[in-house]
Amino acid sequence: MIAFSIVAALMVIGALLFLVPPLLGKRKKAADVSHGEANLSIYRDQLKELDGDLANGVIDRLQHDSAKRELERRVIEEVELAADRAAGGSGVKWGWAGVLSFTMPVAAFGTYLALGTPAALDASRTADRQIQRDAHELSPQRLAAMVTQLGERLQAMPEDAEGWLMLARTTGAMARYEDSADAYRQVVRLVPNDAQLFADFADTLAMAQGRSLAGEPERLIERALAVDPRNVKALALGGTAAFGRGDYAQASTLWKRVLEIVPPDSEMTQRIQASLAQAADRSNAGLDGDSKRPGRSAGAM
């Protein structure tokens, strides 16, 4: 089945870009200059990647703009951190940065709980400092409590599409797929014609049903492709669904459409090519899809 998690990854990246660098220790002035220049170069590369993902249909405009805002905020933070280091400010050991690198997207999530809307991410530096304090106190129990708190908030504000999307992505990143699917159901109710949301919902729902795309997940994929025939995730998922039911010709057709969109040197291209080879092997051997499913490479993103 699919291991496509780019949307959740964007949330994590956005949070980590803001949280991890302030946890690094002191550096000598010369090293600080080099460090800052390297970071700015990385940010420029990440922005180019975001633009490329948008152009290739990997992410939608909303996700692109949100991630871009996080990068812009991080550049500002880097300048301020450079000034702090020049003044001799002390740092925290790398250990905390490592811990944060394995946490869920709690930074944006915590801000949403504190201020009521993800748009408040740009509200003030005070909120930014609160994010860092929350991150230091993070534990699985605290994260679970935050998810519960958000769920309770949404019961009182059921028309909050951004809140439901935050809940869907966070619970999905926690592998709570049934809860994530329930939240996605609310999102698509409020935002009814978004191809990426349909594809994300299908992926999560498939995980909730034991990694099966049969039934509602496949119908969601069809809806996604009806809205956007070039949605990469929907095409990849659709190919895997077709492979699973033994329709190797359809699987190959959908996967080849992915190859027309994604960069030829990308990991996605390698995975799709491996999936196409599996489909050809199954077709030539006369196997059906019930007993032979594609490996992780098939449609995985």
Short mmCIF file of C-alpha atoms in Angstrom, two decimals:
data_model
loop_
_atom_site.label_atom_id
_atom_site.label_comp_id
_atom_site.label_asym_id
_atom_site.label_seq_id
_atom_site.Cartn_x
_atom_site.Cartn_y
_atom_site.Cartn_z
CA MET A 1 0.00 0.00 0.00
CA ILE A 2 0.91 3.62 -0.18
CA ALA A 3 3.24 5.38 2.20
CA PHE A 4 2.51 8.81 0.82
CA SER A 5 2.80 11.40 3.56
CA ILE A 6 3.99 14.59 1.91
CA VAL A 7 1.29 16.75 3.46
CA ALA A 8 2.04 15.64 6.99
CA ALA A 9 5.74 15.97 6.19
CA LEU A 10 5.24 19.59 5.16
CA MET A 11 3.68 20.28 8.54
CA VAL A 12 6.62 18.65 10.30
CA ILE A 13 9.14 20.48 8.11
CA GLY A 14 7.40 23.79 8.73
CA ALA A 15 7.53 23.24 12.48
CA LEU A 16 11.11 21.95 12.49
CA LEU A 17 12.40 24.79 10.34
CA PHE A 18 11.23 27.13 13.06
CA LEU A 19 12.00 25.08 16.16
CA VAL A 20 15.24 23.19 15.59
CA PRO A 21 17.79 25.92 14.71
CA PRO A 22 17.18 27.95 17.91
CA LEU A 23 18.17 24.84 19.91
CA LEU A 24 21.70 24.73 18.50
CA GLY A 25 24.63 25.70 20.67
CA LYS A 26 27.01 28.68 20.45
CA ARG A 27 29.35 29.04 17.49
CA LYS A 28 32.37 31.18 16.83
CA LYS A 29 31.67 34.33 14.85
CA ALA A 30 33.24 33.03 11.65
CA ALA A 31 31.32 29.78 11.95
CA ASP A 32 28.14 31.75 12.60
CA VAL A 33 28.51 33.63 9.34
CA SER A 34 29.10 30.41 7.45
CA HIS A 35 26.20 28.74 9.24
CA GLY A 36 23.84 31.60 8.40
CA GLU A 37 24.86 31.69 4.76
CA ALA A 38 24.43 27.92 4.50
CA ASN A 39 20.98 28.11 6.05
CA LEU A 40 19.88 30.87 3.69
CA SER A 41 21.09 28.76 0.78
CA ILE A 42 19.09 25.83 2.12
CA TYR A 43 15.98 27.99 2.44
CA ARG A 44 16.35 29.13 -1.16
CA ASP A 45 16.64 25.51 -2.29
CA GLN A 46 13.60 24.53 -0.21
CA LEU A 47 11.60 27.35 -1.75
CA LYS A 48 12.55 26.12 -5.22
CA GLU A 49 11.44 22.62 -4.22
CA LEU A 50 8.12 23.97 -2.98
CA ASP A 51 7.58 25.81 -6.25
CA GLY A 52 8.44 22.65 -8.15
CA ASP A 53 6.04 20.55 -6.07
CA LEU A 54 3.28 23.06 -6.75
CA ALA A 55 3.98 23.03 -10.48
CA ASN A 56 4.05 19.22 -10.52
CA GLY A 57 0.78 18.90 -8.60
CA VAL A 58 2.39 17.25 -5.57
CA ILE A 59 0.94 19.94 -3.28
CA ASP A 60 -1.83 22.45 -3.78
CA ARG A 61 -1.68 26.25 -3.60
CA LEU A 62 -2.85 26.40 0.04
CA GLN A 63 -0.17 23.96 1.17
CA HIS A 64 2.49 25.76 -0.90
CA ASP A 65 1.63 29.17 0.53
CA SER A 66 1.56 27.86 4.09
CA ALA A 67 4.96 26.20 3.77
CA LYS A 68 6.38 29.28 2.05
CA ARG A 69 5.24 31.50 4.92
CA GLU A 70 7.02 29.20 7.35
CA LEU A 71 10.23 29.47 5.32
CA GLU A 72 9.98 33.26 5.23
CA ARG A 73 9.46 33.39 8.98
CA ARG A 74 12.42 31.10 9.46
CA VAL A 75 14.70 33.41 7.46
CA ILE A 76 13.75 36.28 9.76
CA GLU A 77 14.40 34.09 12.77
CA GLU A 78 17.82 33.13 11.39
CA VAL A 79 18.84 36.79 11.21
CA GLU A 80 17.74 37.35 14.80
CA LEU A 81 19.54 34.22 15.97
CA ALA A 82 22.73 35.38 14.28
CA ALA A 83 22.51 38.60 16.26
CA ASP A 84 21.94 36.66 19.48
CA ARG A 85 24.97 34.45 18.83
CA ALA A 86 27.12 37.51 18.11
CA ALA A 87 26.08 38.85 21.50
CA GLY A 88 27.22 35.63 23.16
CA GLY A 89 23.84 34.02 23.77
CA SER A 90 23.97 30.47 25.07
CA GLY A 91 22.41 27.50 23.34
CA VAL A 92 20.89 24.17 24.16
CA LYS A 93 22.52 20.84 23.31
CA TRP A 94 21.75 19.09 20.05
CA GLY A 95 19.84 16.45 21.99
CA TRP A 96 16.71 18.57 22.09
CA ALA A 97 16.93 19.22 18.37
CA GLY A 98 17.06 15.48 17.83
CA VAL A 99 14.04 14.93 20.02
CA LEU A 100 12.04 17.53 18.13
CA SER A 101 12.98 15.96 14.82
CA PHE A 102 10.96 12.91 15.80
CA THR A 103 7.90 14.70 17.16
CA MET A 104 4.59 15.37 15.46
CA PRO A 105 3.77 18.77 13.94
CA VAL A 106 3.07 20.17 17.36
CA ALA A 107 4.33 23.70 16.74
CA ALA A 108 1.60 24.77 14.34
CA PHE A 109 -0.84 22.57 16.25
CA GLY A 110 -0.02 24.21 19.58
CA THR A 111 -0.40 27.67 18.11
CA TYR A 112 -3.80 26.74 16.73
CA LEU A 113 -4.95 25.65 20.16
CA ALA A 114 -3.58 28.78 21.80
CA LEU A 115 -4.88 31.32 19.33
CA GLY A 116 -7.83 29.58 17.70
CA THR A 117 -6.78 29.67 14.04
CA PRO A 118 -3.74 28.62 12.01
CA ALA A 119 -3.71 32.10 10.47
CA ALA A 120 -2.51 33.35 13.83
CA LEU A 121 0.88 31.77 13.10
CA ASP A 122 1.83 35.19 11.80
CA ALA A 123 0.27 37.10 14.66
CA SER A 124 3.15 37.91 16.99
CA ARG A 125 6.56 37.01 18.35
CA THR A 126 4.89 36.23 21.67
CA ALA A 127 3.12 33.29 20.09
CA ASP A 128 6.43 32.10 18.63
CA ARG A 129 8.04 32.02 22.06
CA GLN A 130 5.07 30.07 23.40
CA ILE A 131 5.59 27.48 20.66
CA GLN A 132 9.16 26.92 21.82
CA ARG A 133 8.09 26.53 25.45
CA ASP A 134 5.42 24.03 24.43
CA ALA A 135 7.92 22.05 22.37
CA HIS A 136 10.25 21.66 25.34
CA GLU A 137 7.37 20.22 27.36
CA LEU A 138 6.23 17.84 24.63
CA SER A 139 5.43 14.25 25.52
CA PRO A 140 3.17 11.63 23.91
CA GLN A 141 0.66 12.23 26.69
CA ARG A 142 0.71 15.98 26.15
CA LEU A 143 0.29 15.59 22.41
CA ALA A 144 -2.66 13.25 22.94
CA ALA A 145 -4.19 15.80 25.30
CA MET A 146 -3.74 18.53 22.70
CA VAL A 147 -5.48 16.39 20.10
CA THR A 148 -8.35 15.84 22.52
CA GLN A 149 -8.51 19.57 23.20
CA LEU A 150 -8.68 20.35 19.49
CA GLY A 151 -11.42 17.76 19.04
CA GLU A 152 -13.44 19.38 21.80
CA ARG A 153 -12.93 22.81 20.23
CA LEU A 154 -14.20 21.51 16.91
CA GLN A 155 -17.33 20.07 18.48
CA ALA A 156 -18.19 23.65 19.41
CA MET A 157 -16.95 25.01 16.05
CA PRO A 158 -17.94 22.31 13.52
CA GLU A 159 -17.64 24.66 10.53
CA ASP A 160 -13.93 25.29 11.12
CA ALA A 161 -12.42 23.60 8.06
CA GLU A 162 -8.84 24.53 8.96
CA GLY A 163 -9.26 23.07 12.42
CA TRP A 164 -10.59 19.79 11.02
CA LEU A 165 -7.70 19.65 8.56
CA MET A 166 -5.20 20.22 11.37
CA LEU A 167 -6.83 17.40 13.33
CA ALA A 168 -6.86 15.09 10.30
CA ARG A 169 -3.18 15.61 9.54
CA THR A 170 -2.03 15.38 13.13
CA THR A 171 -3.93 12.19 13.94
CA GLY A 172 -2.77 10.74 10.63
CA ALA A 173 0.85 11.47 11.55
CA MET A 174 0.15 9.68 14.85
CA ALA A 175 -1.11 6.62 12.90
CA ARG A 176 -4.61 7.14 14.33
CA TYR A 177 -6.09 6.53 10.93
CA GLU A 178 -9.73 6.08 11.91
CA ASP A 179 -9.71 9.40 13.78
CA SER A 180 -7.91 11.01 10.86
CA ALA A 181 -10.47 9.67 8.39
CA ASP A 182 -13.31 11.01 10.53
CA ALA A 183 -11.69 14.44 10.53
CA TYR A 184 -11.08 14.34 6.77
CA ARG A 185 -14.76 13.53 6.30
CA GLN A 186 -15.58 16.84 7.97
CA VAL A 187 -13.01 18.68 5.85
CA VAL A 188 -14.40 17.46 2.53
CA ARG A 189 -17.88 18.34 3.76
CA LEU A 190 -16.75 21.93 4.22
CA VAL A 191 -14.37 22.06 1.24
CA PRO A 192 -16.16 19.84 -1.27
CA ASN A 193 -14.10 20.17 -4.47
CA ASP A 194 -10.44 19.91 -3.51
CA ALA A 195 -8.58 17.14 -5.35
CA GLN A 196 -5.73 16.97 -2.85
CA LEU A 197 -8.12 16.62 0.07
CA PHE A 198 -9.94 13.79 -1.69
CA ALA A 199 -6.63 12.02 -2.30
CA ASP A 200 -5.43 12.53 1.27
CA PHE A 201 -8.75 11.29 2.61
CA ALA A 202 -8.57 8.21 0.37
CA ASP A 203 -5.06 7.39 1.56
CA THR A 204 -5.95 7.74 5.24
CA LEU A 205 -9.21 5.83 4.86
CA ALA A 206 -7.35 3.00 3.13
CA MET A 207 -4.97 2.78 6.07
CA ALA A 208 -7.95 2.71 8.43
CA GLN A 209 -9.39 -0.25 6.48
CA GLY A 210 -6.28 -2.34 6.71
CA ARG A 211 -4.39 -0.84 3.74
CA SER A 212 -7.22 -1.49 1.32
CA LEU A 213 -8.28 1.01 -1.32
CA ALA A 214 -11.43 -0.92 -2.17
CA GLY A 215 -14.76 0.84 -1.78
CA GLU A 216 -14.92 4.42 -0.56
CA PRO A 217 -11.18 5.16 -0.95
CA GLU A 218 -11.35 4.32 -4.64
CA ARG A 219 -14.45 6.46 -5.08
CA LEU A 220 -12.60 9.35 -3.44
CA ILE A 221 -9.73 8.84 -5.87
CA GLU A 222 -12.17 9.06 -8.77
CA ARG A 223 -13.55 12.31 -7.35
CA ALA A 224 -10.03 13.70 -6.99
CA LEU A 225 -9.18 12.92 -10.61
CA ALA A 226 -12.47 14.38 -11.79
CA VAL A 227 -11.46 17.67 -10.16
CA ASP A 228 -7.79 17.50 -11.16
CA PRO A 229 -6.72 14.80 -13.66
CA ARG A 230 -3.06 15.64 -12.94
CA ASN A 231 -3.14 15.21 -9.18
CA VAL A 232 -0.07 13.07 -8.58
CA LYS A 233 -1.24 11.41 -5.40
CA ALA A 234 -4.63 10.50 -6.85
CA LEU A 235 -2.99 9.06 -9.96
CA ALA A 236 -0.57 6.98 -7.90
CA LEU A 237 -3.30 5.75 -5.58
CA GLY A 238 -5.58 5.01 -8.51
CA GLY A 239 -2.85 2.92 -10.08
CA THR A 240 -2.41 0.94 -6.88
CA ALA A 241 -6.17 0.40 -6.60
CA ALA A 242 -6.30 -0.88 -10.18
CA PHE A 243 -3.30 -3.13 -9.52
CA GLY A 244 -5.04 -4.55 -6.46
CA ARG A 245 -8.07 -5.63 -8.45
CA GLY A 246 -5.94 -7.10 -11.23
CA ASP A 247 -6.45 -4.36 -13.82
CA TYR A 248 -2.80 -4.01 -14.75
CA ALA A 249 -3.48 -2.08 -17.94
CA GLN A 250 -5.33 0.62 -16.00
CA ALA A 251 -2.67 0.64 -13.29
CA SER A 252 0.02 1.16 -15.91
CA THR A 253 -1.96 3.91 -17.61
CA LEU A 254 -2.33 5.88 -14.38
CA TRP A 255 1.25 5.38 -13.29
CA LYS A 256 2.57 6.47 -16.69
CA ARG A 257 0.61 9.69 -16.27
CA VAL A 258 2.52 10.25 -13.03
CA LEU A 259 5.79 9.93 -14.94
CA GLU A 260 4.64 12.71 -17.27
CA ILE A 261 4.34 15.06 -14.29
CA VAL A 262 7.10 14.33 -11.77
CA PRO A 263 10.79 15.09 -12.37
CA PRO A 264 12.58 12.23 -14.17
CA ASP A 265 15.35 12.05 -11.55
CA SER A 266 13.00 11.97 -8.54
CA GLU A 267 12.51 9.13 -6.10
CA MET A 268 8.88 9.07 -7.17
CA THR A 269 9.92 8.26 -10.72
CA GLN A 270 12.01 5.33 -9.50
CA ARG A 271 9.12 3.96 -7.46
CA ILE A 272 6.63 4.32 -10.28
CA GLN A 273 8.99 2.61 -12.70
CA ALA A 274 9.35 -0.29 -10.26
CA SER A 275 5.55 -0.45 -9.98
CA LEU A 276 5.20 -0.52 -13.76
CA ALA A 277 7.65 -3.41 -13.90
CA GLN A 278 5.57 -5.29 -11.33
CA ALA A 279 2.41 -4.66 -13.31
CA ALA A 280 4.06 -5.96 -16.47
CA ASP A 281 5.29 -9.07 -14.66
CA ARG A 282 1.85 -9.81 -13.20
CA SER A 283 0.16 -9.24 -16.54
CA ASN A 284 2.58 -11.52 -18.38
CA ALA A 285 2.19 -14.21 -15.72
CA GLY A 286 -1.60 -14.00 -15.84
CA LEU A 287 -1.87 -13.30 -12.10
CA ASP A 288 -4.86 -11.56 -10.53
CA GLY A 289 -4.71 -8.68 -8.11
CA ASP A 290 -6.41 -10.37 -5.17
CA SER A 291 -3.43 -12.49 -4.21
CA LYS A 292 -0.62 -10.27 -5.47
CA ARG A 293 -0.43 -6.65 -4.46
CA PRO A 294 2.29 -4.22 -5.45
CA GLY A 295 5.11 -3.69 -3.03
CA ARG A 296 5.75 -0.46 -1.18
CA SER A 297 7.13 1.06 -4.34
CA ALA A 298 3.80 0.84 -6.13
CA GLY A 299 2.31 4.27 -6.07
CA ALA A 300 4.13 5.11 -2.85
CA MET A 301 5.07 8.75 -2.48
#
